[in-house]
PDB file of C-alpha atoms in Angstrom:
ATOM      1  CA  UNK Z   1     140.404 -11.656 137.018  1.00 70.00           C
ATOM      2  CA  UNK Z   2     138.332  -9.087 138.912  1.00 77.00           C
ATOM      3  CA  UNK Z   3     134.578  -9.727 138.794  1.00 79.00           C
ATOM      4  CA  UNK Z   4     132.934  -7.374 141.297  1.00 89.00           C
ATOM      5  CA  UNK Z   5     133.794  -3.715 141.781  1.00 92.00           C
ATOM      6  CA  UNK Z   6     131.952  -0.478 142.463  1.00 92.00           C
ATOM      7  CA  UNK Z   7     132.503   3.276 142.404  1.00 93.00           C
ATOM      8  CA  UNK Z   8     134.988   4.501 145.062  1.00 94.00           C
ATOM      9  CA  UNK Z   9     136.636   1.068 145.374  1.00 94.00           C
ATOM     10  CA  UNK Z  10     140.424   1.093 145.462  1.00 95.00           C
ATOM     11  CA  UNK Z  11     141.899  -1.517 143.133  1.00 96.00           C
ATOM     12  CA  UNK Z  12     145.420  -2.808 142.611  1.00 95.00           C
ATOM     13  CA  UNK Z  13     146.446  -2.961 138.959  1.00 94.00           C
ATOM     14  CA  UNK Z  14     148.949  -5.459 137.545  1.00 93.00           C
ATOM     15  CA  UNK Z  15     151.369  -2.820 136.254  1.00 92.00           C
ATOM     16  CA  UNK Z  16     152.427   0.174 138.369  1.00 91.00           C
ATOM     17  CA  UNK Z  17     151.790   3.727 137.168  1.00 90.00           C
ATOM     18  CA  UNK Z  18     154.751   5.908 136.177  1.00 91.00           C
ATOM     19  CA  UNK Z  19     154.568   7.651 139.584  1.00 93.00           C
ATOM     20  CA  UNK Z  20     155.334   4.337 141.296  1.00 91.00           C
ATOM     21  CA  UNK Z  21     152.011   3.221 142.756  1.00 93.00           C
ATOM     22  CA  UNK Z  22     149.581   0.608 141.469  1.00 93.00           C
ATOM     23  CA  UNK Z  23     146.546   1.653 143.588  1.00 95.00           C
ATOM     24  CA  UNK Z  24     143.687   3.352 141.741  1.00 96.00           C
ATOM     25  CA  UNK Z  25     140.220   4.619 142.738  1.00 96.00           C
ATOM     26  CA  UNK Z  26     137.284   3.750 140.484  1.00 96.00           C
ATOM     27  CA  UNK Z  27     135.406   6.978 139.720  1.00 96.00           C
ATOM     28  CA  UNK Z  28     133.021   5.793 136.980  1.00 95.00           C
ATOM     29  CA  UNK Z  29     131.650   2.459 135.794  1.00 94.00           C
ATOM     30  CA  UNK Z  30     129.778   1.458 132.676  1.00 93.00           C
ATOM     31  CA  UNK Z  31     131.002   0.339 129.261  1.00 93.00           C
ATOM     32  CA  UNK Z  32     134.223   2.195 130.147  1.00 96.00           C
ATOM     33  CA  UNK Z  33     135.821   2.354 133.584  1.00 96.00           C
ATOM     34  CA  UNK Z  34     137.359   5.628 134.781  1.00 97.00           C
ATOM     35  CA  UNK Z  35     140.096   5.302 137.389  1.00 96.00           C
ATOM     36  CA  UNK Z  36     142.172   7.886 139.287  1.00 97.00           C
ATOM     37  CA  UNK Z  37     145.703   7.264 140.560  1.00 95.00           C
ATOM     38  CA  UNK Z  38     145.767   7.442 144.357  1.00 94.00           C
ATOM     39  CA  UNK Z  39     149.267   8.962 144.428  1.00 93.00           C
ATOM     40  CA  UNK Z  40     149.377  11.576 141.633  1.00 94.00           C
ATOM     41  CA  UNK Z  41     145.715  12.014 140.652  1.00 94.00           C
ATOM     42  CA  UNK Z  42     146.079  11.084 136.965  1.00 95.00           C
ATOM     43  CA  UNK Z  43     142.764   9.969 135.430  1.00 96.00           C
ATOM     44  CA  UNK Z  44     142.584   7.118 132.907  1.00 96.00           C
ATOM     45  CA  UNK Z  45     139.629   5.564 131.104  1.00 97.00           C
ATOM     46  CA  UNK Z  46     139.781   1.897 130.152  1.00 95.00           C
ATOM     47  CA  UNK Z  47     137.433  -0.346 128.255  1.00 96.00           C
ATOM     48  CA  UNK Z  48     135.616  -2.622 130.731  1.00 94.00           C
ATOM     49  CA  UNK Z  49     137.282  -5.775 129.383  1.00 94.00           C
ATOM     50  CA  UNK Z  50     140.759  -4.191 129.494  1.00 95.00           C
ATOM     51  CA  UNK Z  51     140.132  -3.029 133.070  1.00 95.00           C
ATOM     52  CA  UNK Z  52     139.008  -6.494 134.184  1.00 94.00           C
ATOM     53  CA  UNK Z  53     142.155  -8.029 132.666  1.00 94.00           C
ATOM     54  CA  UNK Z  54     144.479  -5.418 134.224  1.00 93.00           C
ATOM     55  CA  UNK Z  55     143.009  -5.278 137.750  1.00 94.00           C
ATOM     56  CA  UNK Z  56     144.255  -7.719 140.387  1.00 94.00           C
ATOM     57  CA  UNK Z  57     142.047  -7.120 143.424  1.00 93.00           C
ATOM     58  CA  UNK Z  58     139.924  -4.658 145.370  1.00 93.00           C
ATOM     59  CA  UNK Z  59     141.736  -3.517 148.517  1.00 92.00           C
ATOM     60  CA  UNK Z  60     139.159  -1.165 150.034  1.00 87.00           C
ATOM     61  CA  UNK Z  61     136.898   1.828 149.635  1.00 87.00           C
ATOM     62  CA  UNK Z  62     137.703   5.526 149.635  1.00 81.00           C
ATOM     63  CA  UNK Z  63     136.486   7.269 152.765  1.00 78.00           C
ATOM     64  CA  UNK Z  64     133.863   9.842 151.766  1.00 68.00           C
ATOM     65  CA  UNK Z  65     132.565  12.586 154.008  1.00 61.00           C
ATOM     66  CA  UNK Z  66     128.773  12.533 153.588  1.00 56.00           C
ATOM     67  CA  UNK Z  67     128.096  14.890 156.503  1.00 49.00           C
ATOM     68  CA  UNK Z  68     126.429  18.185 155.680  1.00 49.00           C
ATOM     69  CA  UNK Z  69     128.031  21.320 157.044  1.00 49.00           C
ATOM     70  CA  UNK Z  70     125.649  23.501 159.024  1.00 44.00           C
TER      71      UNK Z  70
END
């Protein structure tokens, strides 16, 4: 069971997505968790409890470019 996670974490889910990967990026947290498939970009919203049951582990964070262009 996954206890700690944050926005932009990459998590491995128990069942693979139809596109073949089981890595997802967390894009929103709260009562519902919004995740985006790393491979095909499909977005899914899960109830927090369902997400916690289905997630196996956090494997990293998405690299974000916070630099401002001048």
